[in-house]
Amino acid sequence: MPRIAYVNGRYLPHDDAVVHVEDRGYQFADGVYEVIGVRHGRLIDEEPHLDRLDRSLGELKLAAPLNRAAIRHVTREMLRRNLLRDGIIYLQVSRGVAPRDQQFPADPTASIVMTARRKKVDAAKMRTGVRVISLPDIRWGRPDIKSVSLLPNVLGKQQAVEAGAYEAWQVDRDGLITEGTSSNAWIVTPDGRLLTHRADRAILNGITRRTLLRIAAELDLEFAEDAFSLDQAKAAREAFLTSSSSFVLPVIQIDGITVGDGNPGPFTRRLQEWYERYIQSIQPVREYAGRVGPD
Ligand code: PMP
């Protein structure tokens, strides 16, 4: 089945889906994006993702090229045309094509592209956990904006991969962990408190993070949006990371130090289980009606 991408109003074969060389997303990383998880034919937290997109666009003083109803429509069309049941929808908006000058063009026409990618949950990693390394957080002052300017993240992730790890946890000047290069970071302290960095300008306020905080509250778990240090993480009882494509993934080693007993702990497993239940409670998109089993 051919893969289809959406580029500025057109559905194209993935291989032919291109933007102009003077697109400001390409030239200046002058754009923002979203990644929406798709599981069992369900779009996970679509509305919060679109709210966050609006916020990112607002921070860049960029007008959305499509209204929300149109974005929802294209998203569904992408699911249908790609027969995507498990994977991600990637959506990017840039300030469009203009002669290369840093200041905003006088009359910009934003570009919008969308791709769909099949991706199954890595059940082995979910069960056994992953390793992370730590790195200095060298990003700009606004990682709360989901901008496509991801060079420090790219370099950090590459360093993690070369070290045989899944992710790099970034550490600020005070020795506190902000977040991963493409995920939020969490620990369970020795006295059983769930911690993750507060949603300020130092991190991207993950949609999975927000859903999990809501689940933690519903489960009556003790939690706080408080930063924790690298030392605290290494001495934690449990650790895990969250993102729209990794869901809730146990972390069993940090910089070669084993977390807890080296196995995903009960807290993490319970949150994984409840997150999965939450996904199952979402209505499958209509395009899948009749094709999605009870799961
Ligand atoms: N932090 C960063 C830097 C990210 O790139 C991501 C993934 N987009 C996250 C956190 C997790 O966010 P979400 O749960 O919305 O995918």
Short mmCIF file of N, CA, C and O and ligand atoms in Angstrom, two decimals, residues 33-35 49 52 139 146 150 153 170 179-184 204-209 242-245, ligand 1:
data_model
loop_
_atom_site.label_atom_id
_atom_site.label_comp_id
_atom_site.label_asym_id
_atom_site.label_seq_id
_atom_site.Cartn_x
_atom_site.Cartn_y
_atom_site.Cartn_z
N TYR A 33 5.59 21.91 15.35
CA TYR A 33 5.06 20.62 14.94
C TYR A 33 4.30 19.96 16.09
O TYR A 33 4.34 20.42 17.23
N GLU A 34 3.64 18.88 15.75
CA GLU A 34 2.98 18.02 16.74
C GLU A 34 3.12 16.57 16.29
O GLU A 34 3.22 16.29 15.08
N VAL A 35 3.16 15.68 17.23
CA VAL A 35 3.13 14.25 16.96
C VAL A 35 1.96 13.68 17.75
O VAL A 35 1.93 13.79 18.98
N HIS A 49 -3.42 18.06 21.76
CA HIS A 49 -2.33 18.29 20.80
C HIS A 49 -2.63 19.52 19.95
O HIS A 49 -1.74 20.34 19.69
N ARG A 52 -2.13 22.60 21.96
CA ARG A 52 -0.70 22.93 22.10
C ARG A 52 -0.14 23.50 20.79
O ARG A 52 0.68 24.41 20.81
N ARG A 139 19.96 23.58 25.35
CA ARG A 139 18.96 24.12 24.43
C ARG A 139 18.71 25.61 24.66
O ARG A 139 19.13 26.18 25.65
N LYS A 146 6.93 23.93 21.00
CA LYS A 146 7.26 22.72 20.23
C LYS A 146 7.73 23.14 18.84
O LYS A 146 7.03 22.97 17.83
N LEU A 150 15.50 21.56 16.60
CA LEU A 150 15.76 20.43 17.50
C LEU A 150 17.22 19.97 17.49
O LEU A 150 17.50 18.84 17.86
N ASN A 153 18.63 18.44 20.58
CA ASN A 153 17.95 17.17 20.84
C ASN A 153 18.51 16.08 19.93
O ASN A 153 18.75 14.96 20.36
N GLN A 170 18.39 15.42 29.98
CA GLN A 170 19.15 16.67 29.96
C GLN A 170 19.15 17.31 31.35
O GLN A 170 18.14 17.34 32.05
N GLU A 179 14.30 17.25 31.06
CA GLU A 179 13.51 16.24 30.32
C GLU A 179 14.43 15.51 29.37
O GLU A 179 15.61 15.86 29.23
N GLY A 180 13.89 14.51 28.67
CA GLY A 180 14.65 13.81 27.64
C GLY A 180 14.70 14.63 26.37
O GLY A 180 14.10 15.71 26.29
N THR A 181 15.40 14.12 25.35
CA THR A 181 15.48 14.86 24.08
C THR A 181 14.17 14.77 23.31
O THR A 181 13.88 15.62 22.48
N SER A 182 13.38 13.73 23.59
CA SER A 182 12.06 13.63 22.93
C SER A 182 11.03 13.00 23.87
O SER A 182 10.10 12.33 23.42
N SER A 183 11.20 13.23 25.17
CA SER A 183 10.26 12.64 26.13
C SER A 183 10.39 13.37 27.47
O SER A 183 11.39 14.06 27.71
N ASN A 184 9.40 13.22 28.32
CA ASN A 184 9.47 13.77 29.68
C ASN A 184 10.03 12.72 30.63
O ASN A 184 9.89 11.52 30.40
N LEU A 204 9.12 20.89 27.55
CA LEU A 204 7.89 20.78 26.78
C LEU A 204 6.85 20.10 27.67
O LEU A 204 7.13 19.03 28.23
N ASN A 205 5.70 20.74 27.79
CA ASN A 205 4.65 20.15 28.62
C ASN A 205 3.99 19.02 27.82
O ASN A 205 3.07 19.24 27.05
N GLY A 206 4.53 17.82 28.00
CA GLY A 206 4.08 16.68 27.20
C GLY A 206 2.60 16.40 27.40
O GLY A 206 2.06 16.54 28.51
N ILE A 207 1.95 16.00 26.32
CA ILE A 207 0.53 15.65 26.42
C ILE A 207 0.39 14.33 27.19
O ILE A 207 -0.51 14.17 28.01
N THR A 208 1.33 13.41 26.97
CA THR A 208 1.31 12.15 27.72
C THR A 208 1.54 12.44 29.20
O THR A 208 0.90 11.86 30.08
N ARG A 209 2.47 13.38 29.46
CA ARG A 209 2.76 13.81 30.83
C ARG A 209 1.48 14.31 31.52
O ARG A 209 1.16 13.94 32.65
N THR A 242 7.97 9.44 29.33
CA THR A 242 6.68 9.43 28.61
C THR A 242 6.78 10.25 27.32
O THR A 242 7.47 11.27 27.28
N SER A 243 6.08 9.79 26.30
CA SER A 243 5.90 10.59 25.08
C SER A 243 4.77 9.97 24.26
O SER A 243 4.36 8.82 24.52
N SER A 244 4.34 10.70 23.27
CA SER A 244 3.23 10.24 22.43
C SER A 244 3.58 9.01 21.61
O SER A 244 2.69 8.30 21.16
N SER A 245 4.87 8.78 21.37
CA SER A 245 5.21 7.57 20.61
C SER A 245 5.77 6.46 21.49
O SER A 245 5.72 5.29 21.11
N1 PMP B 1 9.82 16.61 25.64
C1 PMP B 1 10.33 16.73 24.40
C2 PMP B 1 11.57 17.54 24.20
C3 PMP B 1 9.69 16.10 23.32
O1 PMP B 1 10.19 16.22 22.07
C4 PMP B 1 8.54 15.30 23.55
C5 PMP B 1 7.88 14.56 22.43
N2 PMP B 1 7.25 15.39 21.54
C6 PMP B 1 8.05 15.21 24.86
C7 PMP B 1 8.71 15.88 25.88
C8 PMP B 1 6.79 14.43 25.17
O2 PMP B 1 5.66 15.11 24.74
P1 PMP B 1 4.33 14.34 24.29
O3 PMP B 1 3.92 13.51 25.46
O4 PMP B 1 3.37 15.45 23.99
O5 PMP B 1 4.69 13.53 23.10
#
